[in-house]
mmCIF file of C-alpha atoms in Angstrom:
data_model
loop_
_atom_site.group_PDB
_atom_site.id
_atom_site.type_symbol
_atom_site.label_atom_id
_atom_site.label_comp_id
_atom_site.label_asym_id
_atom_site.label_seq_id
_atom_site.Cartn_x
_atom_site.Cartn_y
_atom_site.Cartn_z
ATOM 1 C CA MET A 1 18.543 -3.830 5.199
ATOM 2 C CA THR A 2 18.801 -2.136 2.204
ATOM 3 C CA ARG A 3 19.660 -1.889 -1.586
ATOM 4 C CA ARG A 4 21.562 0.976 -3.709
ATOM 5 C CA MET A 5 20.598 1.232 -6.967
ATOM 6 C CA THR A 6 21.027 3.453 -9.816
ATOM 7 C CA VAL A 7 18.621 5.847 -11.177
ATOM 8 C CA SER A 8 18.480 7.980 -13.811
ATOM 9 C CA LEU A 9 16.671 11.666 -14.043
ATOM 10 C CA ASP A 10 15.713 13.982 -16.621
ATOM 11 C CA ASP A 11 15.426 17.558 -15.959
ATOM 12 C CA ASP A 12 12.242 17.802 -14.269
ATOM 13 C CA ALA A 13 13.150 14.665 -11.925
ATOM 14 C CA GLU A 14 15.436 16.140 -10.806
ATOM 15 C CA THR A 15 13.972 19.293 -9.804
ATOM 16 C CA ALA A 16 11.261 17.283 -8.338
ATOM 17 C CA LEU A 17 13.844 15.869 -6.211
ATOM 18 C CA GLU A 18 16.013 19.146 -5.233
ATOM 19 C CA SER A 19 12.998 20.503 -4.436
ATOM 20 C CA LEU A 20 11.777 18.071 -2.257
ATOM 21 C CA MET A 21 14.862 17.819 -0.701
ATOM 22 C CA SER A 22 14.505 21.460 0.357
ATOM 23 C CA GLN A 23 11.368 22.087 1.570
ATOM 24 C CA THR A 24 11.882 18.095 3.510
ATOM 25 C CA ASP A 25 15.356 18.871 4.651
ATOM 26 C CA ASN A 26 15.813 15.358 4.325
ATOM 27 C CA GLY A 27 18.438 13.831 2.108
ATOM 28 C CA GLN A 28 17.733 12.389 -1.690
ATOM 29 C CA SER A 29 17.291 8.507 -0.288
ATOM 30 C CA GLU A 30 15.019 9.308 2.358
ATOM 31 C CA VAL A 31 13.256 11.578 -0.452
ATOM 32 C CA VAL A 32 13.014 8.662 -2.842
ATOM 33 C CA ARG A 33 11.986 6.156 -0.577
ATOM 34 C CA ARG A 34 9.088 8.122 0.757
ATOM 35 C CA ALA A 35 8.218 8.984 -3.247
ATOM 36 C CA LEU A 36 8.247 5.975 -3.793
ATOM 37 C CA ALA A 37 6.065 4.217 -0.490
ATOM 38 C CA PHE A 38 3.385 6.688 -1.483
ATOM 39 C CA TYR A 39 3.415 6.420 -5.543
ATOM 40 C CA ALA A 40 3.102 2.855 -4.472
ATOM 41 C CA ALA A 41 0.269 3.833 -1.606
ATOM 42 C CA ASN A 42 -1.566 5.781 -4.418
ATOM 43 C CA PHE A 43 -0.930 4.338 -7.697
ATOM 44 C CA GLU A 44 -4.381 4.119 -8.744
ATOM 45 C CA ALA A 45 -4.742 7.195 -8.367
ATOM 46 C CA ALA A 46 -1.384 8.104 -10.085
ATOM 47 C CA SER A 47 -1.668 5.471 -13.056
ATOM 48 C CA GLY A 48 -4.841 7.435 -14.335
ATOM 49 C CA ARG A 49 -6.866 4.254 -13.174
ATOM 50 C CA PRO A 50 -9.240 5.909 -9.906
ATOM 51 C CA SER A 51 -10.563 3.698 -7.880
ATOM 52 C CA ASP A 52 -14.370 2.849 -8.010
ATOM 53 C CA ASN A 53 -14.972 4.935 -4.937
ATOM 54 C CA LEU A 54 -12.991 7.711 -6.253
ATOM 55 C CA GLU A 55 -14.742 7.872 -9.363
ATOM 56 C CA GLN A 56 -18.098 8.153 -7.455
ATOM 57 C CA TYR A 57 -16.576 10.284 -5.302
ATOM 58 C CA TYR A 58 -15.723 12.568 -8.006
ATOM 59 C CA GLN A 59 -19.396 12.705 -10.044
ATOM 60 C CA MET A 60 -20.696 13.126 -6.889
ATOM 61 C CA LEU A 61 -19.295 16.182 -6.092
ATOM 62 C CA SER A 62 -18.954 17.135 -9.591
ATOM 63 C CA SER A 63 -22.212 17.339 -9.935
ATOM 64 C CA GLY A 64 -22.281 20.167 -7.551
ATOM 65 C CA GLU A 65 -25.398 18.305 -5.658
ATOM 66 C CA HIS A 66 -23.424 17.375 -3.182
ATOM 67 C CA VAL A 67 -20.861 18.240 -0.319
ATOM 68 C CA LEU A 68 -17.914 17.075 1.568
ATOM 69 C CA LEU A 69 -19.523 17.313 5.695
ATOM 70 C CA ASP A 70 -17.353 16.671 8.220
ATOM 71 C CA VAL A 71 -20.062 13.584 10.214
ATOM 72 C CA ASP A 72 -19.245 16.109 13.213
ATOM 73 C CA PHE A 73 -21.378 18.352 11.503
ATOM 74 C CA LEU A 74 -23.537 15.999 11.081
ATOM 75 C CA HIS A 75 -23.860 14.987 14.360
ATOM 76 C CA CYS A 76 -24.358 18.701 15.430
ATOM 77 C CA PHE A 77 -27.222 19.480 13.036
ATOM 78 C CA LEU A 78 -28.993 17.071 14.188
ATOM 79 C CA GLU A 79 -28.746 16.839 17.890
ATOM 80 C CA HIS A 80 -29.581 20.366 17.954
ATOM 81 C CA LEU A 81 -32.819 19.520 16.273
ATOM 82 C CA TYR A 82 -33.669 16.490 19.635
ATOM 83 C CA GLU A 83 -32.240 20.053 21.410
ATOM 84 C CA ALA A 84 -36.621 20.453 22.718
ATOM 85 C CA GLY A 85 -37.170 16.846 22.826
ATOM 86 C CA ASP A 86 -38.485 15.985 19.484
ATOM 87 C CA PRO A 87 -37.044 16.810 15.789
ATOM 88 C CA ASP A 88 -38.361 20.060 14.926
ATOM 89 C CA PRO A 89 -41.410 20.299 12.951
ATOM 90 C CA GLU A 90 -40.211 22.475 10.212
ATOM 91 C CA PHE A 91 -36.572 20.311 9.258
ATOM 92 C CA VAL A 92 -39.191 17.040 9.502
ATOM 93 C CA GLU A 93 -41.411 18.553 6.623
ATOM 94 C CA ALA A 94 -38.157 19.978 4.793
ATOM 95 C CA ALA A 95 -37.044 16.575 4.978
ATOM 96 C CA ASP A 96 -39.830 14.189 4.471
ATOM 97 C CA ARG A 97 -39.680 17.083 0.612
ATOM 98 C CA VAL A 98 -36.550 16.086 0.154
ATOM 99 C CA SER A 99 -36.972 12.230 0.933
ATOM 100 C CA ASP A 100 -40.220 11.705 -1.521
ATOM 101 C CA TYR A 101 -38.401 13.972 -4.298
ATOM 102 C CA HIS A 102 -35.522 11.286 -3.622
ATOM 103 C CA ALA A 103 -38.234 8.399 -3.491
ATOM 104 C CA HIS A 104 -39.110 9.365 -7.810
ATOM 105 C CA GLU A 105 -34.888 9.359 -8.266
ATOM 106 C CA TYR A 106 -34.135 6.356 -6.356
ATOM 107 C CA ALA A 107 -37.251 4.791 -8.827
ATOM 108 C CA GLU A 108 -34.834 4.782 -11.869
ATOM 109 C CA ARG A 109 -31.788 4.232 -10.448
ATOM 110 C CA PHE A 110 -31.740 1.659 -7.829
ATOM 111 C CA GLU A 111 -32.722 -2.119 -8.930
ATOM 112 C CA SER A 112 -32.965 -3.151 -4.903
ATOM 113 C CA VAL A 113 -32.679 -1.492 -1.626
ATOM 114 C CA GLU A 114 -28.958 -3.630 -1.309
ATOM 115 C CA GLU A 115 -28.319 -1.076 -3.936
ATOM 116 C CA LEU A 116 -29.999 2.360 -1.917
ATOM 117 C CA LEU A 117 -28.424 0.859 1.068
ATOM 118 C CA GLU A 118 -24.737 0.530 -0.660
ATOM 119 C CA TRP A 119 -25.006 3.700 -1.757
ATOM 120 C CA LEU A 120 -26.007 5.235 1.397
ATOM 121 C CA SER A 121 -23.118 3.666 2.994
ATOM 122 C CA PHE A 122 -20.479 4.733 0.262
ATOM 123 C CA CYS A 123 -21.967 7.978 1.650
ATOM 124 C CA GLY A 124 -21.272 7.436 4.882
ATOM 125 C CA PHE A 125 -24.584 7.987 6.502
ATOM 126 C CA LEU A 126 -24.688 4.516 8.090
ATOM 127 C CA ALA A 127 -23.099 0.852 8.103
ATOM 128 C CA VAL A 128 -24.919 -2.167 6.469
ATOM 129 C CA ARG A 129 -23.987 -5.510 7.577
ATOM 130 C CA SER A 130 -26.389 -7.649 4.386
ATOM 131 C CA GLN A 131 -27.802 -11.129 7.058
ATOM 132 C CA GLY A 132 -28.507 -12.715 3.514
ATOM 133 C CA GLU A 133 -32.362 -13.050 2.330
ATOM 134 C CA GLY A 134 -32.803 -9.287 1.820
ATOM 135 C CA VAL A 135 -31.992 -9.049 5.759
ATOM 136 C CA TYR A 136 -29.590 -5.956 6.618
ATOM 137 C CA GLN A 137 -28.318 -4.802 10.113
ATOM 138 C CA ILE A 138 -28.008 -1.288 9.617
ATOM 139 C CA VAL A 139 -25.008 0.921 12.315
ATOM 140 C CA PHE A 140 -25.983 4.132 12.735
ATOM 141 C CA ALA A 141 -23.135 6.407 14.889
ATOM 142 C CA SER A 142 -26.300 8.328 16.850
ATOM 143 C CA GLU A 143 -29.558 7.676 17.583
ATOM 144 C CA PRO A 144 -30.389 11.197 15.625
ATOM 145 C CA ILE A 145 -28.756 9.520 12.684
ATOM 146 C CA ARG A 146 -31.067 7.124 12.789
ATOM 147 C CA TRP A 147 -33.897 8.265 12.845
ATOM 148 C CA PHE A 148 -33.244 11.020 10.313
ATOM 149 C CA MET A 149 -31.600 8.005 8.002
ATOM 150 C CA THR A 150 -34.538 5.433 9.253
ATOM 151 C CA ARG A 151 -37.258 8.081 8.198
ATOM 152 C CA PHE A 152 -35.662 9.227 4.740
ATOM 153 C CA ILE A 153 -35.305 5.532 3.913
ATOM 154 C CA GLU A 154 -39.160 5.006 4.603
ATOM 155 C CA ARG A 155 -39.746 7.435 2.390
ATOM 156 C CA SER A 156 -37.314 7.289 -0.425
ATOM 157 C CA THR A 157 -38.578 3.693 -1.103
ATOM 158 C CA VAL A 158 -41.947 3.757 -1.748
ATOM 159 C CA ASP A 159 -41.367 3.995 -5.427
ATOM 160 C CA LEU A 160 -39.019 0.980 -5.509
ATOM 161 C CA PRO A 161 -40.877 -2.613 -6.499
ATOM 162 C CA VAL A 162 -40.262 -3.630 -2.878
ATOM 163 C CA ASP A 163 -41.842 -4.157 0.615
ATOM 164 C CA LEU A 164 -39.641 -2.935 3.715
ATOM 165 C CA GLU A 165 -40.287 -4.024 7.134
ATOM 166 C CA ILE A 166 -37.928 -2.421 9.731
ATOM 167 C CA ASP A 167 -37.251 -3.426 13.281
ATOM 168 C CA GLN A 168 -35.347 -0.136 15.027
ATOM 169 C CA GLY A 169 -33.100 -0.098 18.057
ATOM 170 C CA LEU A 170 -31.395 2.643 19.746
ATOM 171 C CA SER A 171 -28.724 2.842 16.972
ATOM 172 C CA LYS A 172 -29.515 0.288 14.897
ATOM 173 C CA VAL A 173 -32.549 -1.140 12.418
ATOM 174 C CA LEU A 174 -32.696 -4.670 10.669
ATOM 175 C CA ILE A 175 -34.343 -3.979 7.643
ATOM 176 C CA THR A 176 -36.386 -6.893 5.424
ATOM 177 C CA GLU A 177 -36.724 -6.520 2.172
ATOM 178 C CA ARG A 178 -39.507 -8.604 0.510
ATOM 179 C CA ARG A 179 -40.322 -8.018 -3.775
ATOM 180 C CA SER A 180 -43.994 -6.459 -3.765
ATOM 181 C CA ALA A 181 -46.738 -8.380 -4.634
ATOM 182 C CA GLU A 182 -47.936 -6.479 -8.176
#
């Protein structure tokens, strides 16, 4: 069912409509329908109210400290490190330095492992499922990513006020968080 309506266009809107009609070879009704559907799907970004995730991505990328990386590249890097069996020792040493640096940063930033795991999930390294009472099932895309991220989690949480128990599977890990007895 279609419904007719009348709209008033200012000069800018009319120019935009004509341009889109020319670029898509669609009539004005189809262009307006698609534009409305797109606007509805992207309302938060279009109305100046970016979602929390979009705001976090913006903060990460604008600092220059993080980059977008296709997950396939990450798989390629880590698979390459495993070609000869164990990961390259020089890579492990460099990755450990990065993890140790993050331990100091995370001690100020996160109160719990849950917060850290949510952050790493947001970054795309893993999927986390809370099992309740400080127990988390972590799912990784591959064994090398499991190895890499589990090592990172172990080393980057040493300054948090928690102790971790980590049970590793092939592509999953069970992490149990307990408050440190200081």
